[in-house]
CSV table of C-alpha atoms in Angstrom, one decimal:
chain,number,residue,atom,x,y,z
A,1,UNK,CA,0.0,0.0,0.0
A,2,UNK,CA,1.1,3.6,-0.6
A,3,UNK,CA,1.6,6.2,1.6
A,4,UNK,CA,-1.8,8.3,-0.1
A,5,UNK,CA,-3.6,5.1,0.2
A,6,UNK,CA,-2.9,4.5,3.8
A,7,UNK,CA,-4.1,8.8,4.2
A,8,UNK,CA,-7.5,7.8,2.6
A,9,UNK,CA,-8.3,4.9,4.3
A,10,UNK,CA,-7.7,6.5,7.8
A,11,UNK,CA,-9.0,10.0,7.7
A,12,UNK,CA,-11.8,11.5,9.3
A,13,UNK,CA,-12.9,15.0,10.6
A,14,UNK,CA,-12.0,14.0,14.5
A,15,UNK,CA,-8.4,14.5,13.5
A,16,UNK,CA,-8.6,17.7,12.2
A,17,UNK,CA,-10.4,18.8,15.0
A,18,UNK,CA,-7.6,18.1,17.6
A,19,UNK,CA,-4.5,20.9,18.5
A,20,UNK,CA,-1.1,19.7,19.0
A,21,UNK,CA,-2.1,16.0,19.6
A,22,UNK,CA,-0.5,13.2,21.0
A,23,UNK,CA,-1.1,9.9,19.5
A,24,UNK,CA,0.4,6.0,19.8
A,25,UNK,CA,1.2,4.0,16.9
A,26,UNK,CA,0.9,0.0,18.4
A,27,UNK,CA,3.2,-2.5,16.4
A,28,UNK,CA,3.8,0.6,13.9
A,29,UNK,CA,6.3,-2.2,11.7
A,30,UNK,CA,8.0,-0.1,9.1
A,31,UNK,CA,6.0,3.0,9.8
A,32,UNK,CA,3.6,3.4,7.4
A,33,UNK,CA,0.2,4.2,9.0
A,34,UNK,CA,2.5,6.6,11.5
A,35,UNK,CA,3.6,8.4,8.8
A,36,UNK,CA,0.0,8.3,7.2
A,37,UNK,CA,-1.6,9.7,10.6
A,38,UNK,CA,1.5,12.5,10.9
A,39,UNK,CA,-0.4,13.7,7.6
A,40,UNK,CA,-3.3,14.2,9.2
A,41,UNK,CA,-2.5,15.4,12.6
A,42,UNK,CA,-2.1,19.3,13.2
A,43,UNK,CA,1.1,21.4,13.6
A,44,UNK,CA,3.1,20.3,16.8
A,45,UNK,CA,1.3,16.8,17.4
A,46,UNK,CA,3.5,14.0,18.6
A,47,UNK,CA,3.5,10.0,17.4
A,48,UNK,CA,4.9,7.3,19.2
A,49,UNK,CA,5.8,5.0,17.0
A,50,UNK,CA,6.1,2.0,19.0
A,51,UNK,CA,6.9,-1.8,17.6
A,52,UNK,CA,8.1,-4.9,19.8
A,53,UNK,CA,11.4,-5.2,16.7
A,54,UNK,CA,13.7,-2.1,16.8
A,55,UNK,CA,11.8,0.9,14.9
A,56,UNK,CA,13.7,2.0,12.0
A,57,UNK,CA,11.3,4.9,10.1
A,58,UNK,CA,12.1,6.6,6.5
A,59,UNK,CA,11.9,9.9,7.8
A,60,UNK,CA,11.0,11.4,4.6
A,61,UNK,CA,7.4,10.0,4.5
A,62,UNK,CA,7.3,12.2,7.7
A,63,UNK,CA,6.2,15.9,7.8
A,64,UNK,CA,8.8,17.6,9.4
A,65,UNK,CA,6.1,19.6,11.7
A,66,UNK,CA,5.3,16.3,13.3
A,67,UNK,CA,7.1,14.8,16.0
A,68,UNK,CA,8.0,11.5,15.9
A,69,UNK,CA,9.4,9.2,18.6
A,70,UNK,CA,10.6,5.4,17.6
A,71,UNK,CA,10.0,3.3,20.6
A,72,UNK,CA,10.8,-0.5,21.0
A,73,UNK,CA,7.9,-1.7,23.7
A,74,UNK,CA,5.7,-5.0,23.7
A,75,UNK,CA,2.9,-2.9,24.1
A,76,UNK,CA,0.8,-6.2,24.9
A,77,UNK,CA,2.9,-7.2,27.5
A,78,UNK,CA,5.1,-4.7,29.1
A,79,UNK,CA,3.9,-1.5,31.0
A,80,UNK,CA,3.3,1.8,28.6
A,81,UNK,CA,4.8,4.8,29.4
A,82,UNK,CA,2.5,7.2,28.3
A,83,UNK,CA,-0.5,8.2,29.6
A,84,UNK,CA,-3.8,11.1,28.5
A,85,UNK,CA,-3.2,10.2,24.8
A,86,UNK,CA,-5.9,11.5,22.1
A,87,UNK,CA,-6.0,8.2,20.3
A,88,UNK,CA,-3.7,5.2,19.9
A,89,UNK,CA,-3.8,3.7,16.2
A,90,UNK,CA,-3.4,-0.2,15.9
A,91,UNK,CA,-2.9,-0.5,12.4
A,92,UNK,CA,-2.8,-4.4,11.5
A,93,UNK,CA,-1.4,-5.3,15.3
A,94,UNK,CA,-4.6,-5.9,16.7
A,95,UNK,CA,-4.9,-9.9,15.0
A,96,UNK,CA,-1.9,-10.3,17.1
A,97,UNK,CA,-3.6,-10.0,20.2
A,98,UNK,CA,-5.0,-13.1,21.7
A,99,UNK,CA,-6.9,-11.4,24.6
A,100,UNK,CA,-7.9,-8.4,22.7
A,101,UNK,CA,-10.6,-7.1,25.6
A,102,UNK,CA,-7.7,-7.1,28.4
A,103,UNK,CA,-5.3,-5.1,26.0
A,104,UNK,CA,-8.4,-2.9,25.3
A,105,UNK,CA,-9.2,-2.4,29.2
A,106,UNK,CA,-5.5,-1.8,29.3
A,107,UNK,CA,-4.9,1.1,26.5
A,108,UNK,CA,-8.3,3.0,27.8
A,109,UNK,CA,-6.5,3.5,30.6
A,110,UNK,CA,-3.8,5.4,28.3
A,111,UNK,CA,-6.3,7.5,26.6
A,112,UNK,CA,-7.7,11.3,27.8
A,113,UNK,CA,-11.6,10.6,28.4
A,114,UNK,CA,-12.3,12.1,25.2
A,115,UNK,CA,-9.6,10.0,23.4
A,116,UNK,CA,-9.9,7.2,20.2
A,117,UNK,CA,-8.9,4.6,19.2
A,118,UNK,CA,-8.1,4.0,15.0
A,119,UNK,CA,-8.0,0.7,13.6
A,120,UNK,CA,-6.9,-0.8,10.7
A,121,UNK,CA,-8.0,-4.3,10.2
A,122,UNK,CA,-8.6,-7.5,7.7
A,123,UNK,CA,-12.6,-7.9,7.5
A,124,UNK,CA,-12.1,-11.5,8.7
A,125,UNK,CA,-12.4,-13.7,11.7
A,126,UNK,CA,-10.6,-16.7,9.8
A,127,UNK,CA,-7.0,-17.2,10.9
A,128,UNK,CA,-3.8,-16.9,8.7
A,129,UNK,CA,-1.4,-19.1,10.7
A,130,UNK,CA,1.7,-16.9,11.2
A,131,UNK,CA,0.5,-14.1,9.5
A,132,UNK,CA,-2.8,-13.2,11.1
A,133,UNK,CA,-3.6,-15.5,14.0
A,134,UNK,CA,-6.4,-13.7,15.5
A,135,UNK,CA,-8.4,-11.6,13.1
A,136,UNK,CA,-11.2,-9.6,14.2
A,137,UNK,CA,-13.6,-8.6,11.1
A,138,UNK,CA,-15.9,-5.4,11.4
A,139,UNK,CA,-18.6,-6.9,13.4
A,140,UNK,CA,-16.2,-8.6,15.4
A,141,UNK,CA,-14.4,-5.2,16.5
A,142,UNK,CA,-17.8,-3.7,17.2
A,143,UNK,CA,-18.7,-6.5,19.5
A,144,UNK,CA,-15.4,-6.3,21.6
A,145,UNK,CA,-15.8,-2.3,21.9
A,146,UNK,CA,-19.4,-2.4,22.7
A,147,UNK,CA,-18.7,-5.2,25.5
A,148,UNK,CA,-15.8,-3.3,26.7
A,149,UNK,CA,-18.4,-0.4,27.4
A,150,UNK,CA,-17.7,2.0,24.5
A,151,UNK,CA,-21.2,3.0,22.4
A,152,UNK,CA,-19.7,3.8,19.1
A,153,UNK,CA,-17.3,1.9,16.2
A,154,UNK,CA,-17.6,3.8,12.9
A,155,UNK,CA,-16.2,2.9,9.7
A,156,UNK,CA,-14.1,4.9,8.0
A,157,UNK,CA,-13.6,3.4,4.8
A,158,UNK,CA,-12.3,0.0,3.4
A,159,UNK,CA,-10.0,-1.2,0.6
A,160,UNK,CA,-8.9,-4.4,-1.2
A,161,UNK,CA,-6.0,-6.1,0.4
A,162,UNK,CA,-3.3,-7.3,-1.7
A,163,UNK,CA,-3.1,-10.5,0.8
A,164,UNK,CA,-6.1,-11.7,0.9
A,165,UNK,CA,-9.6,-12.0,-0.1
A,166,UNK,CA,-10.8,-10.0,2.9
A,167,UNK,CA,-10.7,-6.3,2.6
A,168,UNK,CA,-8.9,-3.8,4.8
A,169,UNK,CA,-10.7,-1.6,6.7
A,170,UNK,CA,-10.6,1.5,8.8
A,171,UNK,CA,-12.6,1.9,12.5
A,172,UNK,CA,-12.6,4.9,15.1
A,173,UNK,CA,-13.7,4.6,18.3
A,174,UNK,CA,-14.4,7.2,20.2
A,175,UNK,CA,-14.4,7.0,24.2
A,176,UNK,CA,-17.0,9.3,24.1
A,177,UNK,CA,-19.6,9.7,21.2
A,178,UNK,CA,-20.0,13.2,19.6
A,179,UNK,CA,-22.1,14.4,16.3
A,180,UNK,CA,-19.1,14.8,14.0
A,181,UNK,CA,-18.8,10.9,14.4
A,182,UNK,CA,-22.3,10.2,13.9
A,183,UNK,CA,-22.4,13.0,10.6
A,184,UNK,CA,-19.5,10.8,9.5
A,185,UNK,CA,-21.1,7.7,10.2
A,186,UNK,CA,-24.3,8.3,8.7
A,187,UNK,CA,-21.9,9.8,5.2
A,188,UNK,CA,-20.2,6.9,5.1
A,189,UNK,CA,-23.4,4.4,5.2
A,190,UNK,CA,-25.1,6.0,2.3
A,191,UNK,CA,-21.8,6.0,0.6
A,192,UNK,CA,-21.4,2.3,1.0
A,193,UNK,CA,-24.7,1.7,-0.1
A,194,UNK,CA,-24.5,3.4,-2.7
């Protein structure tokens, strides 16, 4: 996927809403979705690009107004060191997750009340061995939020995935639900419907 690709899929009006922001990038791998959300975020925001391998970004898919910060952490396992962040993005980490409600429980407790959470997923609950051992299709994601007490999962868009049948798609869930989401939600409907 390219970088523009990767912008279109995740983008929504929350983000250009927020000031400086501060953000978490879970098992960011090479970066690409970090660098996609530094496009989006405003002038001063901060990334933490965090992966369990050492973190090595091309800085040049990075706008320079953005600061990043490479972090090696097993974010499912260890302690995280940050803590009243405006969203955390798990972009294609989350089918790595085998107890996906505890790490949820756990990175809500990361988040400012009014923070999200931005997911990029395969729209599958059918294991890939290695590659994705625990997927967690759209319904499946909106089930886990809604038991984990949050009211509102809204797609952002979907693409086709050059792995697999299932299609890629794009979530944001908001800790608390405002009516930007639900205009958004209700745009996006009619546009897949259509």
């Amino acid at each position: 996927m390219e970088l523009k690709n990767a912008i279109e899929l995740i983008q929504n009006p929350h983000l250009l809403q927020q000031n400086q922001a501060v953000w978490a990038d879970l098992g960011c791998g090479s970066g690409l979705f970090t660098a996609a959300l530094a496009h989006l975020l405003n002038t001063g925001s901060t990334v933490f690009a965090v992966d369990k391998n050492l973190v090595e970004l091309n800085i040049a898919l990075f706008p320079q107004d953005i600061e990043i910060r490479p972090m090696q952490l097993d974010f499912v396992e260890e302690s995280l060191p940050f803590h009243q962040l405006d969203g955390i993005l798990m972009a294609n980490s989350l089918h790595f997750v085998r107890d996906k409600m505890a790490l949820i429980n756990k990175l809500s407790a990361s988040m400012k009340s009014e923070g999200h959470f931005l997911i990029v997923e395969y729209d599958t609950d059918k294991p890939v061995q290695q590659w994705v051992p625990y997927p967690i299709s759209f319904d499946s994601l909106q089930q886990l939020f809604i038991q984990a007490g949050y009211s509102s999962v809204v797609k952002l868009g979907e693409r086709p995935s050059l792995y697999s049948r299932a299609k890629l798609y794009a979530a944001l869930i908001p800790k608390l639900t405002n009516s930007i989401l639900d205009e958004h939600q209700s745009q996006t409907k009619a546009e897949l419907s259509s």
